[in-house]
XYZ file of C-alpha atoms in Angstrom:
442
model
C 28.043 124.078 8.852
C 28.155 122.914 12.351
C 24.163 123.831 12.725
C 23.730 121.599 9.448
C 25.697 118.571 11.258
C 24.276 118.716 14.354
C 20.426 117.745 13.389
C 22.083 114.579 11.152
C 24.225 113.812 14.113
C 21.351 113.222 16.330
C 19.021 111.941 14.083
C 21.722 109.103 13.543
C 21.875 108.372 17.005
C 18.180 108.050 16.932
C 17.810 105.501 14.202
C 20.573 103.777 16.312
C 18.902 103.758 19.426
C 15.201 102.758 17.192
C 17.523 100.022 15.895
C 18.311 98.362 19.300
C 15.945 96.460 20.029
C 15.224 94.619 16.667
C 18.785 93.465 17.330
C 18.417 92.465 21.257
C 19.945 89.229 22.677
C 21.345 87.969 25.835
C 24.012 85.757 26.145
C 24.561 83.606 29.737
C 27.810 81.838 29.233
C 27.465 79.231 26.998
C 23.460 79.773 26.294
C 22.578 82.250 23.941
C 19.123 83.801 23.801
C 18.288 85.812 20.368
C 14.754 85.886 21.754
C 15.388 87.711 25.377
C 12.128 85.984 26.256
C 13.821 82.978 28.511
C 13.624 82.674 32.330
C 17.290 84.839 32.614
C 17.422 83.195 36.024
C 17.567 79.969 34.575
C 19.516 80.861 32.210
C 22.019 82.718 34.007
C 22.328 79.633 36.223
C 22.260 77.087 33.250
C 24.782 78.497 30.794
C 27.404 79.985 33.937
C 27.407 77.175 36.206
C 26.306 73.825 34.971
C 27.537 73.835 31.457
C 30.848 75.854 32.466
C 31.198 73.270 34.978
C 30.570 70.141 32.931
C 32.718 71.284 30.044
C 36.250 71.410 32.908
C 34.564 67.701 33.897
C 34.309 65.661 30.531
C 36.047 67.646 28.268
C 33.247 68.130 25.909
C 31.519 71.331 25.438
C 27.461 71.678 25.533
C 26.030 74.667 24.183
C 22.347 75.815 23.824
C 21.635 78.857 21.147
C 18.238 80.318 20.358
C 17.672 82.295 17.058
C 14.434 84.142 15.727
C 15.720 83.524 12.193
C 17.512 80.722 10.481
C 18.237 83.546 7.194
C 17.114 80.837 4.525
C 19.300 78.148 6.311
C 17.804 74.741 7.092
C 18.229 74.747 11.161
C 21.073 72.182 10.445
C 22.879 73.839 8.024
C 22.667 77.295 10.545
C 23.791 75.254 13.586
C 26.870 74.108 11.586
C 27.641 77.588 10.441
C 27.502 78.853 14.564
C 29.536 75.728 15.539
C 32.150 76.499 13.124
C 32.077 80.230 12.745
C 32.508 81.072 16.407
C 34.598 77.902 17.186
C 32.438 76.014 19.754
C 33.632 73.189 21.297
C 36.261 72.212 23.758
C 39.240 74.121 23.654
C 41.608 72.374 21.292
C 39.517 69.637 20.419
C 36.559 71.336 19.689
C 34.966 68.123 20.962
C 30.808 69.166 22.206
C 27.168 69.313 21.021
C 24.952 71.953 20.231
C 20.915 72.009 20.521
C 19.935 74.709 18.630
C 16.144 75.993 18.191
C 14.695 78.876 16.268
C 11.751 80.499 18.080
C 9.358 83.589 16.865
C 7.143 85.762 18.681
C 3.789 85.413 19.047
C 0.271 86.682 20.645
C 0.960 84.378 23.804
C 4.745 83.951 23.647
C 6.970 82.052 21.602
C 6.460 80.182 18.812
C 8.446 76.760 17.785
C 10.048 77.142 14.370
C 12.420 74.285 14.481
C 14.947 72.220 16.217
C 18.257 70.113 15.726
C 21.535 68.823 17.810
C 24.719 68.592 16.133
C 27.849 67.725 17.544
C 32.077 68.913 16.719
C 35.320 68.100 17.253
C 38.352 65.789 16.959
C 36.628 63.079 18.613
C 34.119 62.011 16.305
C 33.424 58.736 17.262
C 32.932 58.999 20.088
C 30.493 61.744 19.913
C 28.365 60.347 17.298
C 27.567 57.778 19.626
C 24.888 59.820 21.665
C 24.232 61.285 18.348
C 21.218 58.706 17.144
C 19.702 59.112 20.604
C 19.440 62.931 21.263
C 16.892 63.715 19.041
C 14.416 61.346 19.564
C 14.781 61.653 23.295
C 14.056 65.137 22.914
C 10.982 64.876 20.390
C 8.701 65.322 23.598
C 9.929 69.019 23.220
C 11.114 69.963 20.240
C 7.373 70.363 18.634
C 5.071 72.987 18.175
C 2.547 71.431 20.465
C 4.860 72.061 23.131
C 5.487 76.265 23.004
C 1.870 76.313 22.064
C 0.724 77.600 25.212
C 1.852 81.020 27.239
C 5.146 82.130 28.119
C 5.294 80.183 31.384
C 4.716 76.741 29.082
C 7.516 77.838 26.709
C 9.763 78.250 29.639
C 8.733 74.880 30.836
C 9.582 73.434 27.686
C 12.847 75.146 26.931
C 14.088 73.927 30.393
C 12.847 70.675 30.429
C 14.373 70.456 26.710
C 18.116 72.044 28.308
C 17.942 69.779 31.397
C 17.173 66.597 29.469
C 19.790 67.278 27.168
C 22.387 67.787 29.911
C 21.369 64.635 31.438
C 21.396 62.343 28.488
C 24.932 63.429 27.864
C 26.169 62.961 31.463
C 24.957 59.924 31.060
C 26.357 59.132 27.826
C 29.606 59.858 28.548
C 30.247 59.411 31.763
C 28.966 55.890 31.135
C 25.999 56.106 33.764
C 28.641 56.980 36.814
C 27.007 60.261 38.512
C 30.125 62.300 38.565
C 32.867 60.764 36.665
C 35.176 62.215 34.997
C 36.445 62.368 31.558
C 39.854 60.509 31.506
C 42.797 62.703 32.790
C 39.987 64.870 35.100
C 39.706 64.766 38.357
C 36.706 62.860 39.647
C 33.473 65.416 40.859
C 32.400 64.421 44.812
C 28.975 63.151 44.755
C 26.793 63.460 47.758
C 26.954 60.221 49.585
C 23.687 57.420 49.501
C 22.457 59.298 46.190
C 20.828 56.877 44.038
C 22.092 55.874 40.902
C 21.270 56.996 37.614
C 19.883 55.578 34.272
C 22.743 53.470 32.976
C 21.550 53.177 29.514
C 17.612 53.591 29.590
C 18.034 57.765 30.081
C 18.471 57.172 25.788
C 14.703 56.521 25.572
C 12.227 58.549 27.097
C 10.059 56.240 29.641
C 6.893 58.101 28.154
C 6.400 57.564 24.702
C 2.663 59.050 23.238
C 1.893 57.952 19.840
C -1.864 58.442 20.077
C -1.285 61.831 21.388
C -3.600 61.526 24.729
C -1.203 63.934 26.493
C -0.666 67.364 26.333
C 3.781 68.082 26.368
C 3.089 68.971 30.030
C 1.666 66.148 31.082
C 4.242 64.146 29.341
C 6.512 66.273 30.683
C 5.314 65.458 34.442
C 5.065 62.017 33.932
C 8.769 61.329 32.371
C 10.178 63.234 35.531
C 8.430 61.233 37.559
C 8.689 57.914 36.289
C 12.884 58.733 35.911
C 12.804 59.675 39.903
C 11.491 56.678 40.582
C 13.236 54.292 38.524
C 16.497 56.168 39.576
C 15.342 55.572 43.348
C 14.219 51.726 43.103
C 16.959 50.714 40.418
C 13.547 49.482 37.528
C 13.373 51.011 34.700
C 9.193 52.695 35.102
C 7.418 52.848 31.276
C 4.475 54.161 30.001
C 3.619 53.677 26.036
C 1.030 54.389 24.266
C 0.175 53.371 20.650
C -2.871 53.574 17.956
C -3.026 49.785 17.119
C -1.027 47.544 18.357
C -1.745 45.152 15.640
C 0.567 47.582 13.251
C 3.223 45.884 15.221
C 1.985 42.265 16.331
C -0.804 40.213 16.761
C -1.651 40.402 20.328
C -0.840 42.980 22.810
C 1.432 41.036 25.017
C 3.967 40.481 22.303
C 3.533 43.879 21.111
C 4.890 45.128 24.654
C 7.350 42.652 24.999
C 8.899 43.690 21.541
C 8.747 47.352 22.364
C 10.473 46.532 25.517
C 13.059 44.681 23.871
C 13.809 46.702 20.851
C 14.016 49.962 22.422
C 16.157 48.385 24.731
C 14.527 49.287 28.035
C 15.245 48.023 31.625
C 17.673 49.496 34.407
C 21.004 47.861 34.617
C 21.888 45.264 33.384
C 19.363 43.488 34.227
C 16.826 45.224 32.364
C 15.009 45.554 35.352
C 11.535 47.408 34.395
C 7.951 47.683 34.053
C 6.111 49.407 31.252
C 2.439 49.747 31.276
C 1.126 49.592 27.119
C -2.180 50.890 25.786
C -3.756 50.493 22.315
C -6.759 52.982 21.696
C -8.042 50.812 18.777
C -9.681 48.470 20.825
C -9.223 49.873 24.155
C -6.326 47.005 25.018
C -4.055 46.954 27.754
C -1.125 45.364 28.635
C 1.107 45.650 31.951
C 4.458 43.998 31.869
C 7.312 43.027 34.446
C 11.020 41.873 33.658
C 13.995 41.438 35.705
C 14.829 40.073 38.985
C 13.552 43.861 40.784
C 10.728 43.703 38.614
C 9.130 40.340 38.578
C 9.495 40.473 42.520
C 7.851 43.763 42.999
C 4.845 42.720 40.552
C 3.542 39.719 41.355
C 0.610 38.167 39.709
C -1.727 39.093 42.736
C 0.411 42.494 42.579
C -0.960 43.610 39.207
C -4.099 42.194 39.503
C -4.587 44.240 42.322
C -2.620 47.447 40.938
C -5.324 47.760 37.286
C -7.860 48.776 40.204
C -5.595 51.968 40.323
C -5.802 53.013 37.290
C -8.166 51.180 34.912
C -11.195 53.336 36.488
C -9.841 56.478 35.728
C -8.970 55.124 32.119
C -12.583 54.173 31.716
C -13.585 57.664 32.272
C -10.827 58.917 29.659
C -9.015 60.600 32.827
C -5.628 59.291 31.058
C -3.554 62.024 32.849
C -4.865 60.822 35.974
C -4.606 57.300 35.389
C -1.187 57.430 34.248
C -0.094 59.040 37.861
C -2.138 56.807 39.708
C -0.230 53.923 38.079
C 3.319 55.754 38.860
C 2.152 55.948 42.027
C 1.248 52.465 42.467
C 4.783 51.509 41.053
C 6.799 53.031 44.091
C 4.624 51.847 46.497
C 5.525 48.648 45.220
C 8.332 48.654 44.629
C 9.462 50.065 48.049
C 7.303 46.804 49.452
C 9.281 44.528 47.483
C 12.571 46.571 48.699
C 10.877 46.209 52.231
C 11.316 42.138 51.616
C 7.202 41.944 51.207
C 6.403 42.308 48.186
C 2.578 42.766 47.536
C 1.287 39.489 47.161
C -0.991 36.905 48.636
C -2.269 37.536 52.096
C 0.996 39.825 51.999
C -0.869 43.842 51.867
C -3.544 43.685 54.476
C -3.774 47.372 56.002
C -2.999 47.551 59.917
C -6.036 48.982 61.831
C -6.397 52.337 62.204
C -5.236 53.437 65.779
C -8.497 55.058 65.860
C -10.710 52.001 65.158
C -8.592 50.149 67.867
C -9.318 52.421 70.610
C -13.147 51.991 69.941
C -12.512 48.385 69.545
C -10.679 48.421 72.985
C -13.695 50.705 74.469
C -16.254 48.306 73.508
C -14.757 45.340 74.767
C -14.509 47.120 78.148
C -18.030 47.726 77.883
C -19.161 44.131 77.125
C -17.523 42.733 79.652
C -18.634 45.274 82.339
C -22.099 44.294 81.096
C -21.600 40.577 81.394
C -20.360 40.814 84.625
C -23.139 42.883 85.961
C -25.511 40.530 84.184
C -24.419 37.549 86.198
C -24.149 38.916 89.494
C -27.674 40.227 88.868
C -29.055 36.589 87.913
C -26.686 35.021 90.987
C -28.685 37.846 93.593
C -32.305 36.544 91.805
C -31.517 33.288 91.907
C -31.322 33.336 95.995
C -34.821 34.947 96.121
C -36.774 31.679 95.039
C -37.621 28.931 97.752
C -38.317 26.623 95.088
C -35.809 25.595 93.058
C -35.496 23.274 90.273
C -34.039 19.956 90.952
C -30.736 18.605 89.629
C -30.947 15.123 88.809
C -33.288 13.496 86.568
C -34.499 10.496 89.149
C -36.350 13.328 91.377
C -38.623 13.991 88.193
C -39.739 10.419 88.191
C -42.698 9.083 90.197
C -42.528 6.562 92.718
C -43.940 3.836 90.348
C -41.814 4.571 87.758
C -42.851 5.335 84.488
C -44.121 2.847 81.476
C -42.972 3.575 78.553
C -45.231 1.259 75.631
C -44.214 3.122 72.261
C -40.417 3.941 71.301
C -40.039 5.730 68.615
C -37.152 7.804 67.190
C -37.556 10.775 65.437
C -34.592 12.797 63.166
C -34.477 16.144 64.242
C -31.360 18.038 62.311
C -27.883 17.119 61.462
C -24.761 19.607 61.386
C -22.598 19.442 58.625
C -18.642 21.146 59.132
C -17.339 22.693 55.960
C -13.921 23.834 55.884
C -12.915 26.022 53.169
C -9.636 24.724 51.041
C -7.552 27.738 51.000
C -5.563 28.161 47.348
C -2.122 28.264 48.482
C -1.023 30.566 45.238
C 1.247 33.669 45.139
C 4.799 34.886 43.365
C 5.260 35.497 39.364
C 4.324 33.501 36.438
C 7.437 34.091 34.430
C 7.677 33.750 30.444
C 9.985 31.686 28.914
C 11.597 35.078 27.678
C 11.924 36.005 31.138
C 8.654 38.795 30.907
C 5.385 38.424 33.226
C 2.466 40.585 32.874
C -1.058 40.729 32.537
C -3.665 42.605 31.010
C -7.275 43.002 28.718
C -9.782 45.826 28.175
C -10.249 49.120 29.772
């Protein structure tokens, strides 16, 4: 009997130990990885740390779960079942939000099956509030296009996803105050002179591709830049790019104005900002200011001179590059204008290279030293002549005089002064509607 039991015994444990793996998962505090294919360091530091710690902060919970299989469930219906079945949420409110995606394995890495955010809890709201802005913030990343590259690019993506969705609900609920806490918590210590963050624009993304010129990590790039420096200068920084913009107006400067305004863009509130618009139609272009930052920082002779940034690589299709050039271009303006000179008229001329001033100082030296010798040279000639030429006219005259019969004058040349009328222009043209801008064809 026992010989009989002993070869079932361990051929259970085998199909047990076979069965492992189809059933491996890691879970890092409040992230949850069905996958086991995510950076674990990130993770590990993600789901312990910063969720653990913004949960005791605001009193809401945010969770992140990854599935390989949604079991016939629609992704919403399956991230309602987890929220509810294993009681997420704050404890005793069960106040929080869950992003939820379902990836697969493929040749390269993972594959994007789907994506949702829900949210829980007594406190409803309140938390529907972020609700209508989650998703569409996070489009850039949850699409296929995005974990269509190797596993490095679907780590990208799934951080950049996790880190954007922590930040849009700090935001949100915190009410743009880095650090403050949820009423009845004590306040976190922020470091001191950080900048500021998004007050309400961190809703929107600041890169918004409807032509699909970028790939999701170029997008990806550009939105973290354009957010650093629009947290740093206090304007909102906006790149959009659209098929037509006569599917949403009739010429492209009220097409970006109405963009601006409906989506509600601008730092502050202010609505400091400046958002560069392209329509691939036609090849149309449209660069916009608003605000008291903004209209200072881009002047009319500002953008004028800023397309030369980025309108040449646009002509060559270079849009990635382009689009950084123009970032670039932003914060060096807008740390002019924070400078108190703003790049305007007669305002940006570069200081000479310390280079070009040594020569210049090196060849002065020299032109002097040669004048100097030249004159002492024509002083020691001049004493070797015993004839010299006379200095008054009368000596040239003979002792009868001279008889002049004919007078005649003759016009020779005339010298005409021109003095060029400098155009004393400079500063913004500001719309009615409070907008400046500028643009046409690239």
């Amino acid at each position: 009997m026992k010989k009989k039991l002993i070869p079932a015994l361990l051929a259970a444990a085998l199909t047990l130990a076979l069965l492992v793996p189809a059933f491996a998962y890691t879970e890092y505090g409040l992230i949850y990885d069905a996958t086991d294919q995510l950076d674990p360091e990130f993770c590990d530091s993600m789901g312990f740390d910063t969720l653990y710690a913004f949960r005791q902060q605001n009193g809401v919970e945010l969770r992140v779960d990854v599935v390989d299989d949604l079991e016939g469930e629609s992704i919403e219906d399956y991230a309602r079942l987890f929220y509810d079945q294993y009681e997420y949420g704050y404890p005793g409110t069960g106040d929080g939000y869950l992003m939820m995606l379902c990836l697969t394995e493929d040749a390269t890495g993972l594959a994007y099956q789907g994506g949702c955010v829900i949210c829980g809890g007594d406190d409803q709201d309140q938390l529907a509030g972020l609700m209508a802005s989650l998703e569409p913030a996070l489009a850039q990343w949850l699409n296929e296009e995005a974990w269509s590259g190797g596993l490095d690019q679907d780590n990208l993506a799934f951080q950049s996803a996790v880190e954007l969705f922590v930040a849009l609900a700090e935001d949100y609920l915190t009410g743009g105050q880095p650090g403050a806490a949820a009423e009845g918590e004590p306040a976190a210590e922020t470091e001191p002179g950080a900048p500021d963050t998004y007050t309400e624009d961190l809703m929107t993304p600041c890169v918004q591709d409807a032509a699909g010129l970028l790939t999701a990590q170029e997008c990806g790039a550009l939105e973290q830049q354009a957010r650093e420096i629009g947290n740093q200068y206090q304007c909102g920084v906006y790149i959009t790019i659209l098929d037509d913009y006569q599917n949403y107006a009739s010429n492209i400067r009220d097409c970006a104005k109405e963009i601006y305004k409906q989506l509600d863009l601008g730092y502050g509130s202010g609505k400091d900002g400046v958002m560069l618009t392209l329509s691939m139609a036609d090849r149309d272009y449209w660069l916009l200011a608003y605000g008291d930052v903004g209209n200072t920082a881009f002047t009319d002779y500002g953008k004028e001179k800023m397309e030369g940034e980025f309108l040449d690589d646009f002509s060559g299709d270079d849009w990635y590059g382009g689009f950084t050039d123009y970032l670039d271009t932003c914060a060096a303006y807008l740390q002019a204008a924070r400078d108190g000179t703003p790049v305007d008229v007669d305002s940006d001329r570069e200081p000479t290279p310390m280079g070009t001033r040594i020569l210049m100082s090196y060849g002065i030296a020299l032109l002097v030293g040669i004048g100097i010798a030249l004159s002492v040279c024509l002083v020691l000639k001049s004493g070797m002549k015993t004839a010299v030429a006379a200095v008054r006219a009368e000596e040239y005259v003979p002792n009868g005089g001279v008889d002049i019969r004919v007078r005649e004058d003759h016009f020779v040349n005339t010298t005409v002064t021109r003095r060029k009328i400098e155009k004393e222009s400079g500063g913004t043209t500001i719309d009615h509607d409070g907008f400046s801008g500028r643009g046409g064809k690239f």
